CSV table of C-alpha atoms and ligand atoms in Angstrom, one decimal:
chain,number,residue,atom,x,y,z
A,1,MET,CA,77.0,128.4,78.6
A,2,ASN,CA,74.9,125.4,77.0
A,3,ILE,CA,74.9,122.1,79.0
A,4,LEU,CA,74.0,118.6,78.3
A,5,LEU,CA,73.2,116.6,81.4
A,6,LEU,CA,73.3,113.1,81.2
A,7,GLY,CA,71.3,110.9,83.4
A,8,SER,CA,67.3,110.3,84.6
A,9,GLY,CA,67.3,110.0,88.3
A,10,GLY,CA,66.8,112.1,91.4
A,11,ARG,CA,70.4,113.0,91.3
A,12,GLU,CA,70.1,114.7,87.6
A,13,HIS,CA,67.1,116.4,88.7
A,14,ALA,CA,68.9,118.1,91.6
A,15,LEU,CA,71.8,118.7,89.3
A,16,ALA,CA,69.5,120.0,86.7
A,17,TRP,CA,67.7,122.1,89.4
A,18,LYS,CA,71.3,123.7,90.5
A,19,LEU,CA,72.5,124.4,87.1
A,20,SER,CA,69.6,126.2,86.4
A,21,ARG,CA,70.1,128.4,89.2
A,22,SER,CA,73.4,129.8,87.7
A,23,SER,CA,73.3,133.2,85.8
A,24,SER,CA,75.6,131.9,83.6
A,25,LEU,CA,73.4,129.0,82.2
A,26,GLU,CA,72.1,129.9,78.6
A,27,SER,CA,70.3,126.4,77.8
A,28,LEU,CA,70.0,123.1,79.7
A,29,PHE,CA,69.5,119.6,77.9
A,30,ILE,CA,69.0,116.5,79.7
A,31,ALA,CA,69.7,113.1,78.1
A,32,PRO,CA,67.3,111.2,78.5
A,33,GLY,CA,65.8,113.4,82.0
A,34,ASN,CA,62.4,112.6,83.6
A,35,ALA,CA,59.4,114.8,84.3
A,36,GLY,CA,60.9,116.7,86.7
A,37,THR,CA,63.8,117.8,84.5
A,38,LYS,CA,61.7,118.6,81.7
A,39,ASN,CA,60.7,121.9,83.6
A,40,LEU,CA,64.2,123.0,83.8
A,41,GLY,CA,65.5,122.3,80.4
A,42,LYS,CA,64.9,120.3,77.5
A,43,ASN,CA,64.7,116.3,77.9
A,44,LEU,CA,66.3,114.4,74.7
A,45,PRO,CA,65.5,110.8,74.1
A,46,ILE,CA,69.5,109.8,73.9
A,47,ASP,CA,70.7,106.9,75.9
A,48,PRO,CA,73.7,108.3,77.8
A,49,ASN,CA,76.0,105.2,76.7
A,50,ASP,CA,75.2,105.8,73.0
A,51,PHE,CA,78.2,108.2,72.4
A,52,ASP,CA,77.2,108.7,68.9
A,53,ALA,CA,74.0,110.1,69.7
A,54,VAL,CA,75.5,112.0,72.4
A,55,LYS,CA,77.9,113.7,70.1
A,56,GLU,CA,75.0,114.4,67.8
A,57,ALA,CA,73.1,116.0,70.6
A,58,VAL,CA,76.3,117.8,71.6
A,59,LEU,CA,77.0,119.5,67.8
A,60,ASP,CA,73.3,120.1,67.1
A,61,ASN,CA,72.8,122.2,70.1
A,62,ASN,CA,76.2,124.0,70.5
A,63,ILE,CA,77.0,122.5,74.0
A,64,ASN,CA,80.0,123.6,75.6
A,65,MET,CA,79.8,121.3,78.9
A,66,VAL,CA,78.6,118.0,79.5
A,67,VAL,CA,77.9,116.9,82.7
A,68,VAL,CA,77.7,113.1,83.5
A,69,GLY,CA,75.3,111.8,86.3
A,70,PRO,CA,75.7,108.0,86.4
A,71,GLU,CA,78.8,105.7,86.5
A,72,ALA,CA,78.2,103.7,83.1
A,73,PRO,CA,79.2,106.3,80.4
A,74,LEU,CA,82.1,107.5,82.5
A,75,VAL,CA,83.6,103.8,83.3
A,76,ASN,CA,82.7,103.0,79.5
A,77,GLY,CA,84.8,106.0,78.8
A,78,ILE,CA,82.8,109.2,77.2
A,79,ALA,CA,85.5,111.8,78.4
A,80,ASP,CA,88.0,109.9,76.4
A,81,TYR,CA,86.0,109.8,73.7
A,82,PHE,CA,85.3,113.4,73.7
A,83,GLU,CA,89.0,113.8,74.3
A,84,ASN,CA,89.9,112.0,71.2
A,85,ASP,CA,87.6,113.5,68.9
A,86,ALA,CA,88.5,116.7,66.7
A,87,GLU,CA,84.9,118.2,67.0
A,88,LEU,CA,84.3,117.4,70.4
A,89,LYS,CA,87.9,118.2,71.7
A,90,ALA,CA,86.6,121.8,73.4
A,91,VAL,CA,83.8,120.6,74.9
A,92,SER,CA,84.4,119.9,78.5
A,93,VAL,CA,83.3,116.7,80.2
A,94,ILE,CA,82.5,116.8,84.1
A,95,GLY,CA,83.7,113.4,84.9
A,96,PRO,CA,86.5,111.3,85.0
A,97,ASN,CA,88.4,109.5,82.1
A,98,LYS,CA,88.3,105.7,81.7
A,99,THR,CA,91.1,104.8,83.4
A,100,ALA,CA,90.3,107.2,86.7
A,101,ALA,CA,86.9,105.7,86.6
A,102,GLN,CA,88.3,102.5,87.2
A,103,LEU,CA,88.0,103.6,91.0
A,104,GLU,CA,84.6,102.7,90.7
A,105,GLY,CA,84.6,100.4,87.5
A,106,SER,CA,87.0,98.0,89.3
A,107,LYS,CA,86.9,96.9,92.9
A,108,ASP,CA,90.3,95.5,92.4
A,109,PHE,CA,91.9,98.7,90.9
A,110,ALA,CA,90.5,100.7,93.7
A,111,LYS,CA,91.9,98.5,96.4
A,112,GLU,CA,95.3,98.3,94.7
A,113,PHE,CA,95.0,102.0,94.7
A,114,MET,CA,94.2,102.0,98.5
A,115,LYS,CA,97.0,99.7,99.7
A,116,ARG,CA,99.7,101.5,97.4
A,117,HIS,CA,98.8,105.0,99.0
A,118,ASN,CA,98.3,103.8,102.4
A,119,ILE,CA,94.5,104.7,102.5
A,120,PRO,CA,92.7,103.0,105.3
A,121,THR,CA,90.1,100.4,103.7
A,122,ALA,CA,89.6,96.4,104.5
A,123,LYS,CA,92.3,93.8,104.1
A,124,TYR,CA,91.6,91.9,101.0
A,125,GLN,CA,92.6,89.7,98.3
A,126,SER,CA,91.6,89.4,94.8
A,127,PHE,CA,90.9,85.8,92.9
A,128,THR,CA,89.9,84.6,89.4
A,129,LYS,CA,88.5,81.6,88.0
A,130,ASP,CA,92.0,80.3,87.9
A,131,THR,CA,92.9,80.8,91.4
A,132,LEU,CA,89.4,79.8,92.5
A,133,LYS,CA,91.0,77.2,94.9
A,134,GLU,CA,93.3,79.6,96.6
A,135,GLY,CA,90.1,81.9,97.0
A,136,LEU,CA,88.3,79.2,98.9
A,137,GLU,CA,91.2,78.6,101.0
A,138,PHE,CA,91.7,81.9,101.6
A,139,LEU,CA,88.0,82.2,102.8
A,140,GLU,CA,88.7,79.3,105.3
A,141,GLY,CA,91.1,81.4,107.1
A,142,MET,CA,88.9,84.4,107.5
A,143,LYS,CA,86.0,85.1,110.1
A,144,ALA,CA,82.3,85.7,109.5
A,145,PRO,CA,80.7,87.5,107.9
A,146,TYR,CA,82.3,87.0,104.6
A,147,VAL,CA,82.2,89.7,102.1
A,148,LEU,CA,82.5,89.1,98.4
A,149,LYS,CA,82.8,91.6,95.7
A,150,ALA,CA,82.5,91.5,91.9
A,151,ASP,CA,85.3,93.3,90.7
A,152,GLY,CA,83.0,95.1,87.9
A,153,LEU,CA,80.0,97.1,87.6
A,154,ALA,CA,77.1,95.0,89.0
A,155,ALA,CA,74.0,97.6,89.0
A,156,GLY,CA,74.9,97.7,92.6
A,157,LYS,CA,74.3,94.2,93.2
A,158,GLY,CA,77.7,93.1,93.5
A,159,VAL,CA,78.5,93.2,97.1
A,160,LEU,CA,77.6,89.6,99.0
A,161,ILE,CA,77.5,89.7,102.6
A,162,ILE,CA,77.4,86.1,104.0
A,163,ASP,CA,77.1,84.5,107.5
A,164,ASP,CA,78.3,81.0,107.0
A,165,LEU,CA,81.2,79.6,105.2
A,166,ALA,CA,79.7,77.0,103.3
A,167,THR,CA,77.3,79.5,101.3
A,168,ALA,CA,80.5,82.1,101.2
A,169,LYS,CA,82.3,79.1,99.1
A,170,LYS,CA,79.3,78.6,97.2
A,171,GLU,CA,78.8,81.9,96.5
A,172,LEU,CA,82.6,82.5,95.2
A,173,SER,CA,82.5,79.6,92.7
A,174,ASN,CA,79.0,81.1,91.5
A,175,MET,CA,80.6,84.6,90.7
A,176,LEU,CA,83.7,83.1,89.1
A,177,VAL,CA,83.0,80.0,87.6
A,178,ASP,CA,79.3,80.5,86.6
A,179,ASP,CA,79.3,84.0,85.8
A,180,LYS,CA,77.1,85.1,88.4
A,181,PHE,CA,77.2,88.7,87.7
A,182,GLY,CA,78.3,88.0,83.8
A,183,ASN,CA,81.9,89.4,83.3
A,184,ALA,CA,81.7,91.9,86.3
A,185,SER,CA,82.4,88.8,88.5
A,186,SER,CA,85.4,87.0,86.4
A,187,LYS,CA,87.6,88.7,89.3
A,188,VAL,CA,86.2,88.8,93.0
A,189,VAL,CA,87.5,90.6,96.2
A,190,ILE,CA,87.3,88.9,99.3
A,191,GLU,CA,87.6,91.4,102.1
A,192,GLU,CA,87.3,91.6,105.8
A,193,PHE,CA,84.1,92.6,107.2
A,194,LEU,CA,84.1,96.1,108.9
A,195,ASP,CA,81.6,96.9,111.6
A,196,GLY,CA,80.4,100.2,111.9
A,197,ILE,CA,78.4,103.1,110.6
A,198,GLU,CA,78.6,104.5,107.0
A,199,MET,CA,78.3,107.8,105.5
A,200,SER,CA,79.5,109.6,102.1
A,201,VAL,CA,81.5,112.4,101.0
A,202,PHE,CA,81.9,114.0,97.8
A,203,VAL,CA,85.2,115.5,96.7
A,204,LEU,CA,85.1,117.6,93.1
A,205,THR,CA,88.5,117.7,91.6
A,206,ASP,CA,90.2,119.3,88.7
A,207,GLY,CA,93.4,116.7,88.9
A,208,ASP,CA,94.9,119.3,91.1
A,209,GLY,CA,92.8,121.3,93.3
A,210,PHE,CA,89.8,120.2,95.1
A,211,LYS,CA,86.5,120.9,96.9
A,212,VAL,CA,85.2,118.9,99.7
A,213,PHE,CA,81.2,119.0,99.9
A,214,PRO,CA,79.5,118.4,103.1
A,215,ASP,CA,79.2,114.7,104.1
A,216,ALA,CA,75.8,112.6,103.8
A,217,LYS,CA,74.2,109.4,105.1
A,218,ASP,CA,71.9,107.2,102.9
A,219,TYR,CA,69.6,104.6,104.1
A,220,LYS,CA,70.0,101.6,101.6
A,221,ARG,CA,67.5,99.0,102.8
A,222,ILE,CA,64.1,98.7,101.8
A,223,GLY,CA,62.5,98.3,105.4
A,224,GLU,CA,62.5,100.4,108.9
A,225,GLY,CA,65.4,99.8,111.0
A,226,ASP,CA,67.6,98.9,108.1
A,227,THR,CA,65.7,95.7,107.6
A,228,GLY,CA,65.2,93.9,104.0
A,229,LEU,CA,66.6,94.1,100.4
A,230,ASN,CA,68.8,96.5,99.3
A,231,THR,CA,67.6,99.7,97.5
A,232,GLY,CA,69.4,102.2,95.4
A,233,GLY,CA,68.5,104.6,98.9
A,234,MET,CA,65.5,105.2,100.5
A,235,GLY,CA,66.4,108.5,101.8
A,236,ALA,CA,69.6,110.7,103.1
A,237,ILE,CA,70.5,113.3,105.4
A,238,SER,CA,73.4,116.0,105.4
A,239,PRO,CA,75.3,117.0,107.3
A,240,VAL,CA,76.1,113.9,109.6
A,241,PRO,CA,76.2,114.7,113.3
A,242,PHE,CA,78.8,111.9,114.0
A,243,ALA,CA,81.0,113.0,111.4
A,244,GLU,CA,81.4,116.8,112.7
A,245,GLY,CA,84.8,117.5,114.0
A,246,GLY,CA,87.3,114.5,114.7
A,247,PHE,CA,86.1,112.3,112.2
A,248,SER,CA,86.1,114.7,109.2
A,249,ASP,CA,89.4,115.7,110.1
A,250,LYS,CA,90.6,112.1,109.9
A,251,VAL,CA,88.9,111.8,106.7
A,252,TYR,CA,90.5,114.9,105.1
A,253,ASN,CA,94.0,113.9,106.3
A,254,GLN,CA,93.8,110.0,106.0
A,255,VAL,CA,91.5,109.7,102.8
A,256,ILE,CA,90.9,112.8,100.7
A,257,ILE,CA,94.6,114.2,100.9
A,258,PRO,CA,96.4,110.9,100.1
A,259,THR,CA,93.5,110.0,97.4
A,260,ILE,CA,94.0,113.6,95.5
A,261,LYS,CA,97.9,112.7,95.7
A,262,GLY,CA,98.0,109.4,94.9
A,263,LEU,CA,95.9,110.0,91.6
A,264,LYS,CA,98.7,112.5,90.8
A,265,ARG,CA,101.4,110.1,91.8
A,266,ASP,CA,99.9,107.3,89.4
A,267,GLU,CA,99.5,110.0,86.8
A,268,ILE,CA,95.8,109.7,86.7
A,269,GLU,CA,94.1,112.7,85.5
A,270,TYR,CA,90.8,113.2,87.6
A,271,LYS,CA,88.3,115.6,86.7
A,272,GLY,CA,85.1,115.6,88.3
A,273,PHE,CA,83.4,114.1,91.5
A,274,ILE,CA,84.9,111.3,93.8
A,275,PHE,CA,82.4,109.6,96.0
A,276,LEU,CA,84.0,108.5,99.3
A,277,GLY,CA,81.8,105.3,100.5
A,278,LEU,CA,83.2,105.4,104.3
A,279,ILE,CA,82.6,103.3,107.3
A,280,SER,CA,83.4,104.5,110.7
A,281,VAL,CA,85.1,101.8,112.9
A,282,ASN,CA,85.4,103.2,116.5
A,283,GLY,CA,85.6,106.4,115.0
A,284,ASP,CA,88.3,105.8,112.5
A,285,PRO,CA,87.3,106.2,108.9
A,286,TYR,CA,88.0,103.1,106.4
A,287,VAL,CA,86.9,103.5,102.7
A,288,ILE,CA,84.3,100.8,101.7
A,289,GLU,CA,84.3,102.2,98.1
A,290,TYR,CA,84.9,104.8,95.7
A,291,ASN,CA,82.3,106.1,93.0
A,292,CYS,CA,83.5,108.2,90.0
A,293,ARG,CA,80.4,110.3,90.4
A,294,LEU,CA,77.5,111.8,92.6
A,295,GLY,CA,75.5,109.5,94.9
A,296,ASP,CA,71.7,109.3,94.7
A,297,PRO,CA,69.7,110.0,97.0
A,298,GLU,CA,72.8,112.1,98.7
A,299,THR,CA,73.0,114.5,95.8
A,300,GLU,CA,69.4,115.6,97.0
A,301,VAL,CA,70.8,116.8,100.1
A,302,VAL,CA,74.1,117.7,99.4
A,303,LEU,CA,73.2,120.2,96.3
A,304,PRO,CA,70.6,122.2,97.9
A,305,ARG,CA,73.2,122.9,100.5
A,306,LEU,CA,75.7,124.5,98.2
A,307,LYS,CA,75.0,128.2,98.2
A,308,SER,CA,78.0,128.8,95.4
A,309,ASP,CA,77.4,128.7,91.7
A,310,LEU,CA,77.9,125.0,90.4
A,311,ILE,CA,78.6,125.9,87.0
A,312,ASP,CA,81.4,128.3,88.3
A,313,LEU,CA,82.8,125.2,90.3
A,314,PHE,CA,82.6,123.0,86.8
A,315,GLU,CA,84.4,125.6,84.8
A,316,GLY,CA,86.9,125.6,87.6
A,317,VAL,CA,87.3,121.9,86.7
A,318,ALA,CA,87.3,122.1,82.7
A,319,THR,CA,90.0,124.8,83.0
A,320,SER,CA,92.0,123.5,86.1
A,321,THR,CA,91.5,126.5,88.3
A,322,LEU,CA,89.2,125.1,90.9
A,323,SER,CA,91.4,126.3,93.7
A,324,GLU,CA,90.7,129.9,92.6
A,325,ARG,CA,86.9,129.5,93.3
A,326,ASP,CA,85.0,129.6,96.5
A,327,ILE,CA,82.6,127.2,97.8
A,328,GLU,CA,80.1,128.1,100.5
A,329,PHE,CA,77.4,125.8,102.1
A,330,ASP,CA,74.2,126.2,104.1
A,331,PRO,CA,74.8,125.0,107.9
A,332,ARG,CA,71.3,124.0,107.8
A,333,THR,CA,70.4,120.2,107.8
A,334,ALA,CA,68.7,118.7,104.8
A,335,ALA,CA,66.8,115.8,104.7
A,336,THR,CA,65.4,113.8,101.7
A,337,VAL,CA,62.8,111.1,101.7
A,338,MET,CA,62.6,108.9,99.0
A,339,MET,CA,59.0,107.6,97.7
A,340,VAL,CA,59.1,104.3,95.7
A,341,SER,CA,56.7,101.9,93.9
A,342,GLY,CA,54.9,99.2,95.4
A,343,GLY,CA,56.9,96.1,95.2
A,344,TYR,CA,60.2,98.0,94.8
A,345,PRO,CA,63.4,96.6,94.9
A,346,GLU,CA,61.8,93.6,93.5
A,347,ALA,CA,59.1,93.7,90.7
A,348,TYR,CA,56.8,96.8,90.8
A,349,GLU,CA,54.3,98.2,88.2
A,350,LYS,CA,55.1,101.6,86.3
A,351,GLY,CA,52.7,104.2,84.8
A,352,LYS,CA,50.8,105.0,87.8
A,353,PRO,CA,49.3,108.6,87.9
A,354,ILE,CA,51.1,110.8,90.6
A,355,TYR,CA,48.8,113.2,92.7
A,356,GLY,CA,49.5,116.0,94.8
A,357,LEU,CA,52.4,117.7,93.6
A,358,ASN,CA,51.4,121.1,93.6
A,359,GLY,CA,50.1,120.7,97.1
A,360,VAL,CA,53.8,120.4,98.1
A,361,THR,CA,55.0,123.7,100.4
A,362,ASP,CA,58.4,124.1,101.7
A,363,SER,CA,59.8,120.8,100.4
A,364,VAL,CA,61.7,120.6,97.0
A,365,VAL,CA,60.3,117.3,95.0
A,366,PHE,CA,63.3,115.8,93.0
A,367,HIS,CA,61.9,113.6,90.4
A,368,ALA,CA,63.8,110.2,90.4
A,369,GLY,CA,61.7,107.4,88.2
A,370,THR,CA,59.1,109.9,86.6
A,371,LYS,CA,57.5,110.6,83.1
A,372,ALA,CA,55.4,113.1,81.5
A,373,ASP,CA,52.4,112.2,80.0
A,374,GLY,CA,51.0,115.3,78.5
A,375,PRO,CA,50.1,117.3,81.6
A,376,ALA,CA,50.2,114.3,84.1
A,377,VAL,CA,53.1,113.0,85.4
A,378,THR,CA,53.2,108.9,86.3
A,379,THR,CA,55.8,106.9,87.7
A,380,ALA,CA,58.5,105.4,85.6
A,381,GLY,CA,61.0,103.7,88.1
A,382,GLY,CA,61.2,101.8,91.4
A,383,ARG,CA,62.6,105.0,93.1
A,384,VAL,CA,60.1,108.0,92.2
A,385,LEU,CA,60.2,110.8,93.8
A,386,ALA,CA,63.0,112.4,96.5
A,387,VAL,CA,61.4,115.2,99.1
A,388,THR,CA,63.8,117.4,100.0
A,389,SER,CA,63.4,119.8,103.1
A,390,PHE,CA,65.5,122.2,105.0
A,391,GLY,CA,65.6,122.3,108.7
A,392,LYS,CA,67.4,123.8,112.0
A,393,ASP,CA,68.0,120.4,112.6
A,394,ILE,CA,67.3,116.7,111.4
A,395,PRO,CA,63.7,116.3,113.2
A,396,SER,CA,62.4,119.6,111.8
A,397,ALA,CA,63.8,119.0,108.3
A,398,LEU,CA,62.3,115.4,108.1
A,399,ALA,CA,58.8,116.7,109.4
A,400,ILE,CA,58.6,119.2,106.3
A,401,SER,CA,59.5,116.1,104.3
A,402,TYR,CA,57.1,113.9,105.9
A,403,GLU,CA,54.4,116.2,105.7
A,404,ASN,CA,54.7,116.9,101.9
A,405,ALA,CA,55.3,113.0,101.2
A,406,GLU,CA,51.7,112.8,102.9
A,407,LYS,CA,50.1,114.9,100.4
A,408,ILE,CA,51.9,112.8,97.3
A,409,GLU,CA,49.7,109.9,96.3
A,410,PHE,CA,50.3,107.0,93.7
A,411,GLU,CA,49.1,103.6,93.5
A,412,GLY,CA,51.4,101.4,95.9
A,413,ALA,CA,53.4,104.4,97.0
A,414,TYR,CA,55.8,103.7,100.0
A,415,TYR,CA,58.5,105.6,101.9
A,416,ARG,CA,60.8,104.3,104.9
A,417,LYS,CA,59.1,106.5,108.1
A,418,ASP,CA,62.7,106.2,110.1
A,419,ILE,CA,65.1,108.1,108.0
A,420,GLY,CA,67.8,109.6,110.0
A,421,HIS,CA,66.5,108.2,113.4
A,422,ASP,CA,69.8,106.5,113.9
A,423,LEU,CA,71.3,109.7,113.9
A,424,LEU,CA,69.8,111.3,116.8
B,1,AMP,P1,79.9,98.6,98.0
B,1,AMP,O1,79.2,98.2,96.6
B,1,AMP,O2,81.4,98.3,97.6
B,1,AMP,O3,79.4,100.1,98.3
B,1,AMP,O4,79.0,97.6,99.0
B,1,AMP,C1,77.7,97.8,99.2
B,1,AMP,C2,77.6,98.0,100.7
B,1,AMP,O5,77.8,96.8,101.3
B,1,AMP,C3,78.4,99.0,101.2
B,1,AMP,O6,77.5,100.0,101.2
B,1,AMP,C4,78.4,98.1,102.9
B,1,AMP,O7,76.9,98.5,103.7
B,1,AMP,C5,78.5,96.9,102.6
B,1,AMP,N1,80.1,96.7,102.6
B,1,AMP,C6,80.9,96.2,101.5
B,1,AMP,N2,82.3,96.1,102.0
B,1,AMP,C7,81.9,96.1,103.2
B,1,AMP,C8,82.8,95.5,104.1
B,1,AMP,N3,84.2,95.5,104.1
B,1,AMP,N4,82.3,95.6,105.7
B,1,AMP,C9,81.3,95.5,106.0
B,1,AMP,N5,80.4,96.1,105.0
B,1,AMP,C10,80.7,96.2,103.7
B,2,LIG,N1,73.6,106.0,97.5
B,2,LIG,C1,74.7,105.2,96.9
B,2,LIG,C2,75.0,105.3,95.6
B,2,LIG,O1,74.5,106.4,94.7
B,2,LIG,O2,75.7,104.6,95.3
């Protein structure tokens, strides 16, 4: 199997790492990849959203399967592009088509879907520029905090949680009238605030059969104690102790089964990962969001726990035989600690040399934002490295990650020292 993996973050390094452990892999290409993926395959300097360039790489390298890491190419229709091209039709794409990817690409679509199929989620209503007045009135009838969500993709920044009504009203009109998030906020979902603890679950489906991956929790804020600005994710833990038993069963019965059945009933063919962003409110699950891809940094703890062959599972997706495949997980706890550039998630510098990677023992270091500079590795993003370790429990896994994070140096390096503490 010749595989082309699209993306360049920690999630993609973890995917590349797992794919390269399969005996059915012949060659792996990553577009564009990073300094970590470079050691597992060949990086190609291609933008995953440039479908013509992706096509050329697929034909030049006899690619049989394209694994799509990030959401943008999916929401932009890369699966449909392959399906509708005579030369690419036989190449399997792991990731949903444009319609199915709307579960992430449009908050309104996702909310409608959940309402239609009785999937627990916050109460909501959607508004456009033409219904701004109704939107303002709707806010008046809600309780603080106010949750405003840009309908479309907004690079993780499109959700505002606001404490006072006046600001919420102002922001609603900024989004709808002044295009605060461009076209992404031409429609805004206003929803009820849910108070609880968040976690995520990934489900891989071929549109019929499905496999549930272990749950994980990520840490979104930059500061310890979950303070400060939102980031792409500062660390992750899997499994999540509070989800064991009853909560997981509820997620399975109230969210996963109705989601898979709902897609079928709506005649939406879904092939790939569904990411369930969940919140537990007094022990009951609610869906905060769907994503059409794996999470980052959750992937860096979930995939290391997968004992089964990932290519075998992906072949199951491609040939609609997923239910015939086995899936097995490592029962141990995996923890990852994200090392980020100084200043992130605001302005930060790139190009800082990274030292100490060779001194790491007992952890896997997934590169998130790095670049190979000859034999040297330099920083190339806000999130730089995810240091993943196993342990019999959360503290023992974290101890190894922190021990190794201390050995790695680059100017301005920062990481949270309280990952997982809320779960103890
Ligand atoms: P989303 O992009 O929909 O995942 O939203 C980003 C973050 O905003 C989530 O991870 C939650 O922390 C928070 N959030 C979104 N919707 C709600 C809600 N209805 N109630 C409370 N927090 C929310
Ligand atoms: N870690 C959250 C996400 O990938 O969207």
